[in-house]
CSV table of C-alpha atoms and ligand atoms in Angstrom, one decimal:
chain,number,residue,atom,x,y,z
A,292,MET,CA,57.3,18.0,79.7
A,293,THR,CA,59.2,21.2,81.0
A,294,THR,CA,63.1,21.8,80.7
A,295,ALA,CA,64.9,25.1,81.8
A,296,THR,CA,68.3,25.6,80.0
A,297,HIS,CA,71.6,27.8,80.9
A,298,THR,CA,71.4,29.2,77.1
A,299,GLY,CA,68.1,30.8,77.1
A,300,PRO,CA,64.7,31.7,79.0
A,301,PRO,CA,62.8,28.8,80.8
A,302,VAL,CA,60.7,27.0,78.7
A,303,SER,CA,57.2,25.3,79.5
A,304,HIS,CA,55.8,23.1,76.7
A,305,LEU,CA,52.6,23.0,78.8
A,306,ASP,CA,49.0,24.7,77.3
A,307,PRO,CA,47.3,26.4,79.7
A,308,PHE,CA,44.1,26.5,77.2
A,309,CYS,CA,43.8,22.5,76.9
A,310,ASP,CA,41.1,21.0,78.6
A,311,GLU,CA,42.7,19.4,81.0
A,312,LEU,CA,44.9,22.4,82.4
A,313,ILE,CA,41.5,24.5,82.2
A,314,LEU,CA,39.9,22.4,84.5
A,315,GLU,CA,42.8,21.6,86.9
A,316,PRO,CA,45.3,24.1,86.5
A,317,TYR,CA,47.2,24.1,90.2
A,318,ALA,CA,49.9,21.7,89.7
A,319,MET,CA,50.9,23.9,86.2
A,320,HIS,CA,50.7,27.2,88.2
A,321,ALA,CA,53.1,25.7,90.6
A,322,GLU,CA,55.4,24.2,87.8
A,323,LEU,CA,55.3,27.8,86.0
A,324,ARG,CA,55.9,29.9,89.3
A,325,ASP,CA,59.3,27.5,90.1
A,326,LEU,CA,60.4,28.3,86.6
A,327,GLY,CA,61.6,31.6,87.4
A,328,PRO,CA,59.5,35.1,86.9
A,329,VAL,CA,59.1,34.6,83.3
A,330,VAL,CA,58.5,31.7,81.2
A,331,ARG,CA,58.3,31.0,77.8
A,332,LEU,CA,54.9,28.9,76.6
A,333,GLU,CA,56.8,27.0,73.8
A,334,LYS,CA,53.3,26.2,72.0
A,335,TYR,CA,52.2,29.8,71.6
A,336,GLY,CA,55.3,31.7,71.5
A,337,VAL,CA,54.0,33.9,73.8
A,338,TRP,CA,55.5,34.8,77.8
A,339,ALA,CA,54.0,33.7,80.7
A,340,MET,CA,54.4,35.3,84.4
A,341,ALA,CA,52.8,33.4,87.6
A,342,ARG,CA,54.8,35.1,90.9
A,343,HIS,CA,52.5,37.2,92.3
A,344,VAL,CA,55.6,39.9,92.3
A,345,ASP,CA,56.1,40.0,88.9
A,346,VAL,CA,52.2,39.5,88.2
A,347,TYR,CA,51.7,42.6,90.5
A,348,ALA,CA,54.6,44.7,88.9
A,349,MET,CA,53.5,44.0,85.4
A,350,LEU,CA,49.8,45.3,86.3
A,351,ASN,CA,51.4,48.4,88.0
A,352,ASP,CA,53.5,49.1,84.8
A,353,TRP,CA,51.1,50.2,81.7
A,354,GLU,CA,53.4,52.0,80.0
A,355,THR,CA,55.6,48.8,79.5
A,356,TYR,CA,52.7,46.3,79.4
A,357,CYS,CA,50.2,47.9,77.3
A,358,SER,CA,46.0,47.0,77.2
A,359,SER,CA,45.5,48.7,73.7
A,360,ALA,CA,46.6,45.5,71.8
A,361,GLY,CA,44.3,43.5,73.4
A,362,VAL,CA,44.2,41.0,76.4
A,363,GLY,CA,43.7,37.9,74.4
A,364,PHE,CA,45.8,36.4,72.3
A,365,GLY,CA,45.3,38.7,69.1
A,366,ASN,CA,48.0,41.5,68.9
A,367,PHE,CA,45.5,44.6,67.5
A,368,HIS,CA,48.6,46.2,66.4
A,369,THR,CA,48.9,43.5,63.3
A,370,GLU,CA,45.6,41.4,63.8
A,371,LYS,CA,42.0,42.5,63.3
A,372,PRO,CA,40.0,42.4,66.3
A,373,TRP,CA,36.8,40.3,66.9
A,374,ARG,CA,35.1,43.3,68.0
A,375,PRO,CA,35.3,46.9,68.4
A,376,PRO,CA,37.9,47.0,70.9
A,377,SER,CA,36.5,48.0,74.4
A,378,LEU,CA,37.1,51.5,75.5
A,379,ILE,CA,38.5,50.8,78.8
A,380,LEU,CA,39.8,46.8,79.0
A,381,GLU,CA,41.4,47.4,75.8
A,382,ALA,CA,42.6,51.0,75.9
A,383,ASP,CA,45.5,52.8,77.6
A,384,PRO,CA,45.9,56.6,78.8
A,385,PRO,CA,44.9,58.9,77.6
A,386,LEU,CA,41.5,57.2,76.2
A,387,HIS,CA,41.6,55.0,79.3
A,388,THR,CA,41.7,57.6,81.8
A,389,ARG,CA,39.1,59.7,80.3
A,390,THR,CA,36.9,56.3,80.1
A,391,ARG,CA,37.5,55.0,83.4
A,392,ALA,CA,36.8,58.1,84.9
A,393,VAL,CA,33.0,57.4,83.9
A,394,LEU,CA,32.7,54.0,84.8
A,395,SER,CA,34.6,54.7,87.8
A,396,ARG,CA,31.7,57.3,88.7
A,397,VAL,CA,28.6,55.4,87.6
A,398,LEU,CA,30.1,52.2,89.5
A,399,SER,CA,31.0,54.1,92.9
A,400,SER,CA,30.2,52.9,96.0
A,401,SER,CA,28.4,56.0,96.5
A,402,ALA,CA,26.4,55.2,93.0
A,403,LEU,CA,26.2,51.6,94.6
A,404,ARG,CA,24.7,52.7,98.0
A,405,ARG,CA,20.9,53.4,96.7
A,406,MET,CA,20.8,49.7,95.2
A,407,ARG,CA,21.7,47.4,98.5
A,408,GLU,CA,18.4,47.8,100.1
A,409,MET,CA,16.7,45.6,96.4
A,410,PHE,CA,20.0,43.6,96.7
A,411,GLU,CA,19.0,42.5,100.1
A,412,THR,CA,15.0,42.0,99.6
A,413,ARG,CA,15.6,39.8,97.1
A,414,ALA,CA,18.9,37.8,98.3
A,415,ALA,CA,16.2,37.1,101.5
A,416,ALA,CA,13.7,36.0,99.7
A,417,LEU,CA,15.8,34.2,97.1
A,418,VAL,CA,17.2,32.3,100.3
A,419,GLU,CA,13.9,31.6,101.8
A,420,ARG,CA,12.9,29.5,97.9
A,421,LEU,CA,15.9,27.7,98.3
A,422,LEU,CA,15.4,26.2,102.0
A,423,GLU,CA,11.9,25.3,101.0
A,424,ARG,CA,13.3,23.1,98.4
A,425,GLY,CA,16.4,21.2,100.5
A,426,ARG,CA,18.1,20.4,97.7
A,427,ILE,CA,19.3,22.5,95.2
A,428,ASP,CA,21.9,23.3,92.8
A,429,ALA,CA,24.4,26.1,94.2
A,430,MET,CA,25.8,27.2,90.6
A,431,VAL,CA,22.1,27.4,88.5
A,432,ASP,CA,20.0,28.6,92.0
A,433,CYS,CA,21.9,30.7,93.8
A,434,ALA,CA,25.2,31.7,91.8
A,435,ASN,CA,23.7,32.5,88.6
A,436,ALA,CA,19.9,33.2,89.8
A,437,PHE,CA,21.2,35.7,92.0
A,438,PRO,CA,23.5,38.2,89.7
A,439,LEU,CA,20.6,37.4,86.9
A,440,GLU,CA,17.8,38.9,89.2
A,441,VAL,CA,19.7,42.1,90.4
A,442,PHE,CA,22.5,42.7,87.3
A,443,PRO,CA,20.3,43.4,84.5
A,444,ASP,CA,17.4,45.7,86.3
A,445,ALA,CA,20.7,47.4,88.2
A,446,VAL,CA,22.0,48.8,84.2
A,447,GLY,CA,18.3,48.9,83.1
A,448,LEU,CA,17.8,46.6,80.8
A,449,THR,CA,14.7,45.5,78.9
A,450,LYS,CA,13.2,42.3,80.0
A,451,ASN,CA,12.9,40.7,76.9
A,452,GLY,CA,16.2,38.8,75.5
A,453,ARG,CA,18.1,38.5,78.7
A,454,GLU,CA,19.0,35.1,78.1
A,455,ASN,CA,21.3,36.3,75.4
A,456,LEU,CA,23.5,37.7,78.2
A,457,ALA,CA,24.8,34.7,79.3
A,458,PRO,CA,25.8,33.3,75.9
A,459,TYR,CA,27.6,36.8,74.8
A,460,GLY,CA,29.6,36.6,78.3
A,461,ASN,CA,30.7,33.3,77.2
A,462,ALA,CA,31.8,34.5,74.2
A,463,VAL,CA,33.7,37.6,75.7
A,464,PHE,CA,35.8,35.5,77.9
A,465,ASN,CA,36.6,32.5,75.4
A,466,ALA,CA,37.7,35.1,72.9
A,467,ASP,CA,40.5,35.8,75.1
A,468,GLY,CA,42.0,32.2,74.3
A,469,PRO,CA,43.9,30.7,71.3
A,470,PRO,CA,42.0,31.7,67.9
A,471,ASP,CA,42.4,28.4,66.9
A,472,GLY,CA,40.6,26.4,69.6
A,473,ALA,CA,36.8,24.8,69.7
A,474,LEU,CA,36.2,27.4,72.7
A,475,PHE,CA,37.3,30.3,70.6
A,476,GLN,CA,35.4,29.0,67.4
A,477,SER,CA,32.2,28.5,69.8
A,478,ALA,CA,32.2,31.9,71.3
A,479,MET,CA,32.3,33.4,67.4
A,480,LYS,CA,29.5,31.8,66.9
A,481,ASP,CA,27.6,32.9,69.9
A,482,ALA,CA,29.0,36.5,69.5
A,483,ALA,CA,27.1,36.4,65.9
A,484,ARG,CA,24.2,35.4,67.3
A,485,VAL,CA,23.5,37.6,70.4
A,486,GLY,CA,26.0,40.4,69.4
A,487,PRO,CA,23.4,42.4,67.9
A,488,TRP,CA,20.9,42.2,70.4
A,489,ILE,CA,23.8,43.3,72.3
A,490,LEU,CA,24.7,46.2,70.4
A,491,ALA,CA,21.0,47.4,70.6
A,492,GLN,CA,20.7,47.3,74.3
A,493,CYS,CA,23.3,49.7,74.5
A,494,ARG,CA,21.5,53.0,73.1
A,495,ARG,CA,20.3,55.6,75.1
A,496,ASP,CA,17.0,55.1,74.2
A,497,ALA,CA,16.6,51.1,75.2
A,498,LEU,CA,17.8,52.0,78.9
A,499,ALA,CA,15.6,52.4,81.6
A,500,PRO,CA,16.0,55.8,83.5
A,501,GLY,CA,17.9,55.5,86.8
A,502,GLY,CA,20.0,52.6,86.1
A,503,LEU,CA,23.6,52.6,85.8
A,504,GLY,CA,23.1,52.1,81.9
A,505,ALA,CA,21.4,55.5,81.6
A,506,ASP,CA,24.2,57.1,84.1
A,507,VAL,CA,26.9,56.1,81.6
A,508,TYR,CA,24.8,58.6,79.4
A,509,THR,CA,25.1,61.6,81.8
A,510,SER,CA,28.6,61.8,80.8
A,511,VAL,CA,27.4,62.6,77.2
A,512,ASP,CA,25.5,65.2,78.5
A,513,SER,CA,28.2,66.9,80.5
A,514,GLY,CA,30.8,66.4,77.4
A,515,GLU,CA,33.3,64.0,79.0
A,516,ILE,CA,32.3,61.2,76.1
A,517,ASP,CA,30.2,61.1,72.8
A,518,ALA,CA,27.1,58.8,72.5
A,519,ASP,CA,29.1,56.2,70.4
A,520,GLU,CA,31.6,55.8,73.2
A,521,ALA,CA,28.7,55.7,75.6
A,522,ALA,CA,26.9,52.9,74.1
A,523,LEU,CA,30.2,50.9,74.1
A,524,LEU,CA,31.0,51.4,77.7
A,525,VAL,CA,27.7,50.3,78.3
A,526,ARG,CA,28.8,47.1,76.1
A,527,SER,CA,31.3,46.9,78.7
A,528,LEU,CA,28.9,46.7,81.8
A,529,LEU,CA,27.0,43.9,79.9
A,530,SER,CA,30.4,42.0,78.7
A,531,ALA,CA,32.2,41.7,82.2
A,532,GLY,CA,29.3,42.4,84.8
A,533,LEU,CA,27.4,39.0,84.8
A,534,ASP,CA,29.6,36.1,84.4
A,535,THR,CA,32.3,37.1,86.6
A,536,THR,CA,30.2,37.8,89.4
A,537,VAL,CA,28.4,34.3,88.9
A,538,GLN,CA,31.9,32.3,88.8
A,539,GLY,CA,33.1,34.7,91.6
A,540,ILE,CA,29.9,33.6,93.8
A,541,GLY,CA,29.7,30.1,92.1
A,542,ASN,CA,33.3,29.7,93.5
A,543,ALA,CA,33.0,31.0,96.7
A,544,LEU,CA,29.8,28.7,97.5
A,545,TYR,CA,31.8,25.5,96.1
A,546,CYS,CA,35.0,26.9,98.7
A,547,PHE,CA,32.4,26.4,101.4
A,548,VAL,CA,31.1,23.2,100.4
A,549,ASN,CA,34.2,21.9,100.6
A,550,HIS,CA,35.2,23.6,103.9
A,551,PRO,CA,32.5,22.9,106.2
A,552,ALA,CA,34.3,24.3,109.4
A,553,GLN,CA,34.7,27.8,107.4
A,554,TRP,CA,30.7,27.8,107.1
A,555,ALA,CA,30.3,27.3,110.8
A,556,LEU,CA,32.3,30.2,111.6
A,557,LEU,CA,30.4,32.6,108.7
A,558,HIS,CA,27.2,31.2,110.0
A,559,ALA,CA,28.2,32.0,113.1
A,560,ASN,CA,29.4,35.9,112.1
A,561,PRO,CA,27.6,36.9,108.9
A,562,ALA,CA,29.5,40.0,109.4
A,563,LEU,CA,32.5,38.3,108.0
A,564,ALA,CA,30.6,37.5,104.3
A,565,ARG,CA,32.6,40.6,102.6
A,566,ALA,CA,35.9,39.3,103.9
A,567,ALA,CA,35.0,35.8,103.0
A,568,PHE,CA,34.4,36.6,99.6
A,569,GLU,CA,37.6,37.9,98.9
A,570,GLU,CA,39.5,35.2,100.6
A,571,ALA,CA,37.2,33.1,98.1
A,572,LEU,CA,38.7,35.1,95.1
A,573,ARG,CA,42.5,34.5,96.3
A,574,TYR,CA,41.9,31.0,96.8
A,575,GLU,CA,39.7,30.4,93.3
A,576,SER,CA,40.3,33.2,91.5
A,577,PRO,CA,37.7,33.2,88.5
A,578,VAL,CA,39.5,35.0,85.7
A,579,THR,CA,42.0,33.0,84.8
A,580,ALA,CA,44.6,35.3,83.3
A,581,PHE,CA,45.1,38.0,80.9
A,582,PHE,CA,47.5,39.0,78.2
A,583,ARG,CA,49.5,42.3,78.2
A,584,THR,CA,51.6,43.4,75.4
A,585,THR,CA,54.8,44.9,75.5
A,586,THR,CA,55.4,48.1,74.0
A,587,ARG,CA,59.4,48.1,74.2
A,588,GLU,CA,62.1,45.7,75.1
A,589,VAL,CA,62.1,44.7,79.0
A,590,THR,CA,64.0,42.6,81.3
A,591,VAL,CA,62.7,40.9,84.0
A,592,GLY,CA,65.1,38.6,86.3
A,593,ASP,CA,67.6,37.0,83.3
A,594,VAL,CA,64.7,37.1,80.6
A,595,THR,CA,64.4,40.0,77.8
A,596,MET,CA,61.6,40.2,75.9
A,597,GLY,CA,61.4,42.3,72.6
A,598,PRO,CA,58.5,44.7,71.6
A,599,GLU,CA,54.9,43.7,70.7
A,600,GLU,CA,55.1,40.7,72.3
A,601,LYS,CA,52.5,39.0,74.2
A,602,VAL,CA,52.9,38.5,78.2
A,603,LEU,CA,50.1,36.2,79.8
A,604,ALA,CA,49.8,37.2,83.7
A,605,PHE,CA,48.2,34.0,85.9
A,606,PHE,CA,45.7,35.8,88.6
A,607,GLY,CA,45.2,32.5,90.0
A,608,ALA,CA,49.0,31.4,90.1
A,609,ALA,CA,49.9,34.5,91.8
A,610,ASN,CA,47.2,34.0,94.3
A,611,ARG,CA,48.4,31.1,95.6
A,612,ASP,CA,52.0,32.1,95.3
A,613,PRO,CA,53.7,30.6,98.3
A,614,ARG,CA,56.5,33.3,98.0
A,615,MET,CA,53.2,35.7,98.9
A,616,TRP,CA,50.9,34.0,101.0
A,617,ASN,CA,51.5,31.8,104.2
A,618,ASP,CA,49.8,28.3,103.6
A,619,PRO,CA,48.4,29.7,100.3
A,620,ASP,CA,46.1,26.4,99.6
A,621,VAL,CA,44.3,26.9,102.7
A,622,PHE,CA,40.6,28.5,102.5
A,623,ASP,CA,40.7,30.8,105.4
A,624,ILE,CA,37.8,33.7,105.5
A,625,THR,CA,40.1,35.2,108.2
A,626,ARG,CA,43.0,35.9,106.8
A,627,LYS,CA,44.4,39.1,105.4
A,628,VAL,CA,44.1,39.1,101.9
A,629,SER,CA,45.0,42.8,100.4
A,630,LYS,CA,47.1,42.8,97.0
A,631,ASN,CA,45.5,39.7,95.9
A,632,VAL,CA,45.1,39.9,92.3
A,633,ALA,CA,42.0,38.4,91.6
A,634,PHE,CA,40.4,41.8,90.8
A,635,GLY,CA,43.7,42.9,88.6
A,636,ALA,CA,45.9,46.1,89.7
A,637,GLY,CA,47.3,49.2,88.9
A,638,ILE,CA,44.9,51.5,86.2
A,639,HIS,CA,42.8,48.1,85.2
A,640,PHE,CA,42.1,47.1,88.5
A,641,CYS,CA,38.4,45.9,88.2
A,642,VAL,CA,36.3,49.0,88.0
A,643,GLY,CA,33.0,46.9,88.8
A,644,ALA,CA,34.9,45.6,92.0
A,645,MET,CA,32.5,47.8,94.2
A,646,LEU,CA,29.1,46.0,92.4
A,647,ALA,CA,30.7,42.4,92.7
A,648,ARG,CA,31.5,42.7,96.3
A,649,LEU,CA,28.2,44.4,97.0
A,650,GLU,CA,26.3,41.3,95.3
A,651,ALA,CA,28.5,38.6,97.1
A,652,GLU,CA,28.3,40.5,100.4
A,653,VAL,CA,24.4,41.0,100.1
A,654,LEU,CA,24.0,37.2,99.1
A,655,LEU,CA,26.5,35.3,101.4
A,656,THR,CA,25.1,37.6,104.5
A,657,ALA,CA,21.6,36.1,103.6
A,658,MET,CA,22.6,32.8,103.6
A,659,ALA,CA,24.9,33.0,106.5
A,660,ARG,CA,21.9,33.7,108.1
A,661,ARG,CA,19.2,31.2,107.4
A,662,ILE,CA,21.3,28.2,106.2
A,663,LYS,CA,23.3,26.4,109.0
A,664,THR,CA,24.7,23.8,106.6
A,665,ILE,CA,25.7,23.5,102.8
A,666,GLU,CA,26.6,20.1,102.1
A,667,PRO,CA,27.8,17.9,98.9
A,668,ALA,CA,24.9,16.3,97.2
A,669,GLY,CA,26.7,15.1,93.9
A,670,GLU,CA,29.3,15.5,91.7
A,671,PRO,CA,30.0,19.7,90.6
A,672,VAL,CA,30.5,20.2,87.0
A,673,ARG,CA,33.4,22.2,86.1
A,674,LEU,CA,33.0,25.3,83.4
A,675,LEU,CA,35.4,25.2,80.5
A,676,ASN,CA,36.1,28.7,79.3
A,677,ASN,CA,39.5,30.1,78.6
A,678,ALA,CA,39.3,33.1,80.8
A,679,LEU,CA,37.4,32.0,83.8
A,680,ARG,CA,37.2,29.8,86.3
A,681,GLY,CA,34.2,28.1,87.8
A,682,LEU,CA,31.7,25.5,87.6
A,683,THR,CA,28.3,25.1,85.8
A,684,SER,CA,26.8,22.7,88.2
A,685,LEU,CA,27.2,22.3,92.1
A,686,PRO,CA,24.7,20.0,93.9
A,687,VAL,CA,24.2,20.4,97.4
A,688,THR,CA,21.8,20.2,100.7
A,689,VAL,CA,20.9,23.0,102.7
A,690,THR,CA,19.4,23.1,106.1
A,691,ALA,CA,18.0,25.9,108.1
A,692,SER,CA,19.4,27.0,111.1
B,893,LIG,C1,35.3,44.5,78.9
B,893,LIG,C2,35.6,44.4,80.4
B,893,LIG,C3,36.3,43.5,81.3
B,893,LIG,C4,34.8,45.1,78.2
B,893,LIG,C5,38.0,39.0,81.8
B,893,LIG,C6,37.3,40.2,81.3
B,893,LIG,C7,36.8,41.2,81.8
B,893,LIG,C8,37.3,40.3,84.1
B,893,LIG,C9,37.6,39.3,83.5
B,893,LIG,C10,36.2,42.2,80.9
B,893,LIG,C11,35.4,41.9,79.9
B,893,LIG,C12,35.4,42.8,78.7
B,893,LIG,N1,36.8,41.3,83.1
B,893,LIG,O1,35.2,46.2,78.6
B,893,LIG,O2,34.2,45.1,77.3
């Protein structure tokens, strides 16, 4: 399947966006890492990086690897984006610097501090409901239910129409894949259906006072951004804030279901919850991969890439690179995981990371305190998505301590 020649760059004929490799990518990750720092994906005519050192370096060099041409397959310099580009994800400095400052403030740990109590109350109540039932679907009843309970309220979103958030998120993440693929096509249908509702919720008068959305608009009053920019930044919250945490939390639960000794460790010491989430992000990274676009000719290792070329960074592969981690395929919640790239790196490092960590920490802590065992009770069902790795179903039984 795969060949490397002496005369050109290493080449792979694998298709990372086919169903089989979306569902089971780890052998492909190893193959891509072993082929070299940069590999040509023959099927698509794009480059790929899968080693930690190279992914990390690329993410930290926004001047060479830009985001303003899009972080999916399409090149916005030559093709029309499927939606008005994000002012933060799909932007470079100086625009990115200005918009990032706004969301950094809105999502800072000090801004989030006042939410913790509400999150804790709801997590504790959720866990009691789970224990009453005993047999639950950890994806549906925990990983989906908890962020859906706390995140839209944190943003200040209206109660009506929240069922549109999941299909919108699904569309956003599938839109990073190949445009002729079935997932991209269904994403465009979802986006057409729920997009207008999403945009209407981004307006100032639709957002509850005191929420994160309303807080974005205080930067309009101070003159940092205009009202149209504020609406698009609220859209970023709605695009990136739900599916990512759902899959991140779900993957963490999946790790624990498959590693009961690690759950026993967390149960004995719930203060490990925050570190445990970080290790779960490394071990089962919810964001599969992102593109950048070269702004100039650049040589990495023996490979020279031209300007305006797409480069795919495999976060999950970097996070299990044996060149970086000892025993990368071991899930160990006591491991040091700084420099894992599950949240990205560099100027585009996830601006919502503090909120994601807060949600996960609060939920995992509440579960660790009350749940003695969490065991498989049926076959998990994997999510098929171009940019997200996770599950749609994880049947388990839980017992109280
Ligand atoms: C936006 C920002 C970030 C936006 C994959 C995608 C994203 C993590 C993984 C994401 C999506 C959308 N985040 O600004 O609209």
